[in-house]
Short mmCIF file of C-alpha atoms in Angstrom, two decimals:
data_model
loop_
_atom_site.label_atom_id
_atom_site.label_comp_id
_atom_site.label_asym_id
_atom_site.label_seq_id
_atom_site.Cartn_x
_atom_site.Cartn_y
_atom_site.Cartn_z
CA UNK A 1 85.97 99.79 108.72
CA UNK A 2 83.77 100.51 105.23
CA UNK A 3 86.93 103.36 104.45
CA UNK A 4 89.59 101.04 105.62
CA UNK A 5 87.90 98.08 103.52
CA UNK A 6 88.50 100.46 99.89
CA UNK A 7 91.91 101.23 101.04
CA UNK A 8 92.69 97.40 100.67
CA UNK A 9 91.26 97.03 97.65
CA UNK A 10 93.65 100.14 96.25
CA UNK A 11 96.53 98.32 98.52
CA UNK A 12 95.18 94.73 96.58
CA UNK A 13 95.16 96.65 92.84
CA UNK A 14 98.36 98.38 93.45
CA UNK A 15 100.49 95.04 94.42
CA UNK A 16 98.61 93.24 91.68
CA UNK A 17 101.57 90.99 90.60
CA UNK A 18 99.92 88.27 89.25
CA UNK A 19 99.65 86.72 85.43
CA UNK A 20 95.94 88.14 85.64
CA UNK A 21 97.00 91.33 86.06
CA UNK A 22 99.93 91.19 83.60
CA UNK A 23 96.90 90.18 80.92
CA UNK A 24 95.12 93.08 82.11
CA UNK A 25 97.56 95.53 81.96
CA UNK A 26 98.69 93.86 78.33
CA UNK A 27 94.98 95.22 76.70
CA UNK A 28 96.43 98.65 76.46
CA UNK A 29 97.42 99.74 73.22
CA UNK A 30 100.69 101.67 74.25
CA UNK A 31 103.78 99.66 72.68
CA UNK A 32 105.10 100.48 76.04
CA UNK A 33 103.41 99.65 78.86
CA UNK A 34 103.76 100.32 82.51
CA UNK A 35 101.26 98.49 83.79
CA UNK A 36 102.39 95.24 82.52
CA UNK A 37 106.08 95.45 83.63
CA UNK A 38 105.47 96.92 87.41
CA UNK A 39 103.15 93.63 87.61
CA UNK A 40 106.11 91.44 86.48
CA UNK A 41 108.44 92.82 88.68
CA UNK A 42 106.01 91.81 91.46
CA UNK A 43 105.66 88.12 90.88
CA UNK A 44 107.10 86.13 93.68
CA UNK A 45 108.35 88.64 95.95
CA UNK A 46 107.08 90.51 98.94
CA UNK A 47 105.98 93.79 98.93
CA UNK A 48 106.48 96.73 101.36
CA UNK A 49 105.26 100.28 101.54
CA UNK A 50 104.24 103.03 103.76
CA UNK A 51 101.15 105.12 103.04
CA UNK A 52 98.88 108.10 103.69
CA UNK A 53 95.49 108.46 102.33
CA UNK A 54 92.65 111.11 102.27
CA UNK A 55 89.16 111.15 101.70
CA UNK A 56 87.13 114.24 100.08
CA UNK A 57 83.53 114.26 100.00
CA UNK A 58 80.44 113.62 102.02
CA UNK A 59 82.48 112.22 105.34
CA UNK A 60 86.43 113.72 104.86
CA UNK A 61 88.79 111.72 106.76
CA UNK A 62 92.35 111.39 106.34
CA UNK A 63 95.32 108.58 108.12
CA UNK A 64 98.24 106.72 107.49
CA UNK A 65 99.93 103.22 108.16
CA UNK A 66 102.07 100.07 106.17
CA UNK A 67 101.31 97.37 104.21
CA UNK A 68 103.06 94.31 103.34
CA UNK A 69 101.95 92.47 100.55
CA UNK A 70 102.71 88.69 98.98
CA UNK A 71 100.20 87.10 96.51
CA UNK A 72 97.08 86.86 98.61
CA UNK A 73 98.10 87.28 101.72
CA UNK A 74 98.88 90.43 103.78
CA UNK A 75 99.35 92.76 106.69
CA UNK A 76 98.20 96.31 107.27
CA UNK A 77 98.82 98.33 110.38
CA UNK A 78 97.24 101.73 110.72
CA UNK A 79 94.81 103.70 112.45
CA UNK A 80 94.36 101.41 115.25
CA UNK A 81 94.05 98.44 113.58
CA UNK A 82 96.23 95.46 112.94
CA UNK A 83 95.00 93.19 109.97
CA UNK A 84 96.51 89.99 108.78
CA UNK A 85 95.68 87.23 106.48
CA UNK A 86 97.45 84.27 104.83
CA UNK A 87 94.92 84.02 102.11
CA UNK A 88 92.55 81.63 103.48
CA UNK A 89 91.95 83.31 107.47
CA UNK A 90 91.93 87.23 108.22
CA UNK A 91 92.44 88.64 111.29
CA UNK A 92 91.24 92.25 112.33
CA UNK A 93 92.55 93.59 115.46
CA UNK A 94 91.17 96.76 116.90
CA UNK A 95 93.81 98.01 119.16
CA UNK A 96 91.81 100.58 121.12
CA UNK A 97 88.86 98.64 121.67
CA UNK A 98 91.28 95.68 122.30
CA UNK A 99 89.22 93.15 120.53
CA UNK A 100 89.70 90.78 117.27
CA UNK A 101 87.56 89.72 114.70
CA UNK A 102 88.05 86.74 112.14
CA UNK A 103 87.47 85.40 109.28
CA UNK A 104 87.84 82.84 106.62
CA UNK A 105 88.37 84.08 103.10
CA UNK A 106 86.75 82.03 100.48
CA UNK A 107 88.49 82.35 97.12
CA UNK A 108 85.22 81.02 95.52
CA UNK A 109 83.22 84.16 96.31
CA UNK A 110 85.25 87.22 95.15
CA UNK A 111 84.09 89.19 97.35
CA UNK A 112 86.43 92.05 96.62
CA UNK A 113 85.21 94.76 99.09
CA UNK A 114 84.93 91.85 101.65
CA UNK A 115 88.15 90.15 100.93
CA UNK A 116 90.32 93.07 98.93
CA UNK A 117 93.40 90.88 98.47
CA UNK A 118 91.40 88.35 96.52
CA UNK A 119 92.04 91.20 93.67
CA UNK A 120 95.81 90.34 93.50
CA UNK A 121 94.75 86.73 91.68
CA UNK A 122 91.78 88.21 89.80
CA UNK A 123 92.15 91.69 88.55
CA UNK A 124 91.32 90.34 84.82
CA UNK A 125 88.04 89.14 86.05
CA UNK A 126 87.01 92.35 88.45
CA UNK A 127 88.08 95.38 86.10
CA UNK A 128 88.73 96.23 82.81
CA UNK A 129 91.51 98.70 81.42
CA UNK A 130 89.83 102.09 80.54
CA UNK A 131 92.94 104.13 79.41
CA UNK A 132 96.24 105.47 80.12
CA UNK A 133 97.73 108.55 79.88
CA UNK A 134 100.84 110.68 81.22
CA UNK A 135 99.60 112.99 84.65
CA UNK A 136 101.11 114.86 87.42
CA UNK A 137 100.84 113.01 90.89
CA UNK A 138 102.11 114.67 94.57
CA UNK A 139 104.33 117.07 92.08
CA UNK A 140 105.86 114.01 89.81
CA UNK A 141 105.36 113.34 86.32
CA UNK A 142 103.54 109.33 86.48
CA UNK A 143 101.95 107.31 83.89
CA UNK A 144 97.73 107.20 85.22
CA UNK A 145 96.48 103.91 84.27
CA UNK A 146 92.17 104.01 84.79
CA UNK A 147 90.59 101.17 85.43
CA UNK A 148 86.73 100.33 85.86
CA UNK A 149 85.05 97.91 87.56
CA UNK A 150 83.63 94.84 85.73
CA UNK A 151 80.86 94.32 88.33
CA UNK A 152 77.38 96.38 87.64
CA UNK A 153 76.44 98.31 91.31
CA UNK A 154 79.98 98.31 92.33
CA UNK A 155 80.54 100.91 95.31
CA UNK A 156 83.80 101.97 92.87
CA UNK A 157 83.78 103.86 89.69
CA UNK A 158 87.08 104.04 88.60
CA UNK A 159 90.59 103.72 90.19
CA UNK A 160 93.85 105.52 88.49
CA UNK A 161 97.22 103.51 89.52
CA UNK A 162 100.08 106.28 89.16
CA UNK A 163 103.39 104.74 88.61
CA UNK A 164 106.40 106.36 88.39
CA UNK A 165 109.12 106.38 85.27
CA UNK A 166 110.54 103.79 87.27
CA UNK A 167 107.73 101.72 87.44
CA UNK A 168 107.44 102.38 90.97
CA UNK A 169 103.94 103.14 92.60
CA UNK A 170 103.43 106.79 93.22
CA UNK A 171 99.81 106.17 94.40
CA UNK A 172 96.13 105.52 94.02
CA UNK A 173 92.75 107.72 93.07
CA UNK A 174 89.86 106.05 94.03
CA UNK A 175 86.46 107.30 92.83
CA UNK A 176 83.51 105.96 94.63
CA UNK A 177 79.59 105.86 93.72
CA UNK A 178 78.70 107.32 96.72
CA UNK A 179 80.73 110.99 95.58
CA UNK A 180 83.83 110.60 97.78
CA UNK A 181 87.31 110.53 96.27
CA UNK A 182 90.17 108.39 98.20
CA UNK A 183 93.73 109.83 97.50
CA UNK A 184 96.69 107.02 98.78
CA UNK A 185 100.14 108.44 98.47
CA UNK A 186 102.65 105.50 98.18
CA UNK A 187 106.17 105.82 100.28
CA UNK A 188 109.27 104.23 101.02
CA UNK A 189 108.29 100.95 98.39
CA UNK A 190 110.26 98.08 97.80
CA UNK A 191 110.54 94.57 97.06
CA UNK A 192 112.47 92.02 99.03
CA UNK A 193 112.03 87.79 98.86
CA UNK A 194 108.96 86.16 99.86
CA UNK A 195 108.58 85.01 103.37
CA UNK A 196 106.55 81.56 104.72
CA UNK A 197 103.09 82.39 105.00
CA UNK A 198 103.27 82.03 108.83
CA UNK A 199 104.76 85.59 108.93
CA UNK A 200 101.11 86.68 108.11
CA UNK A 201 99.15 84.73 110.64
CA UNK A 202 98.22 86.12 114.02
CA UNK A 203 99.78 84.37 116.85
CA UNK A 204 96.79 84.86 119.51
CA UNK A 205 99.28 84.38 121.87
CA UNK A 206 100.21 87.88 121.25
CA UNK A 207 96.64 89.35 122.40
CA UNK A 208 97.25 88.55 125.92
#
């Protein structure tokens, strides 16, 4: 769950399309900026991608799965796990162990690694722009934007967003405190019109 829990946060940062994020992205110094117009192209739509990810380190794991993505609310399906929230309730599903978990989200706590889409509203006050700088990601040339968390003790040290020329999101490096590095490759993304929030509750119905 811990692994899963950072992969939300990089799923959170990536969709970031929010006007805290746009005033993050606007403290780099490039008279271009990538940052700032792949957030603007997110505001008030949904978001949809497939990804793979991969851990290096003390415990290497690797796995795969989707994410949709709207504001604060989400759903992720991967690895035997179903998770949904409309921003205030989340819902964890564990498909093997057929059992579900749930909880409310409290906006007031910003509890990032708790409640990782709370990031898409508040990216301004949980990290700070480090730097940006042109890279080679999964054999493309991508803009790396580093960012560092604001919080002292954090469990991160610094995520790079890779986007594309298109302003598209290539992926995610997550460097952790505890030596591991999280790789998230970012397929098949696009943006389509927002949907009622009901689309990411959990009809219990459905659990049998």
């Amino acid at each position: 769950m811990r692994i899963l829990s950072k992969i939300l946060v990089c799923m959170a940062l990536l969709l970031g399309g929010s006007s805290s994020f746009i005033a993050l992205a606007q403290t780099a110094s490039a008279a271009s900026n990538p940052a700032a117009a792949f957030a603007k192209s997110l505001q008030g739509r949904l978001a949809s991608f497939d990804y793979s990810y991969s851990m290096s380190g003390s415990l290497p794991m690797n796995g795969s799965g989707s994410v949709k993505l709207q504001g604060n609310a989400f759903t992720m399906e991967g690895n035997g796990l179903d998770i949904r929230c409309d921003g205030k309730t989340r819902w964890t599903v564990d498909v093997v162990a057929e059992e579900c978990y749930i909880e409310n989200i409290d906006a007031q706590e910003l509890d990032y690694e708790a409640n990782p889409a709370l990031l898409v509203g508040a990216l301004d006050r949980a990290f700070n722009y480090k730097d940006s700088s042109t890279a080679s990601f999964n054999g493309m040339s991508v803009s790396e934007i580093r960012l560092v968390p604001k919080k002292k003790g954090s469990s991160i040290n610094e995520v790079s967003l890779f986007l594309t020329q298109g302003n598209q999101p290539a992926g995610v490096n997550v460097s952790s405190s505890d030596g591991n590095l999280i790789t998230i490759t970012i397929r098949n993304y696009k943006l389509d019109n927002s949907l009622d929030l009901s689309a990411f509750r959990l009809n219990t119905k459905e659990l049998g």
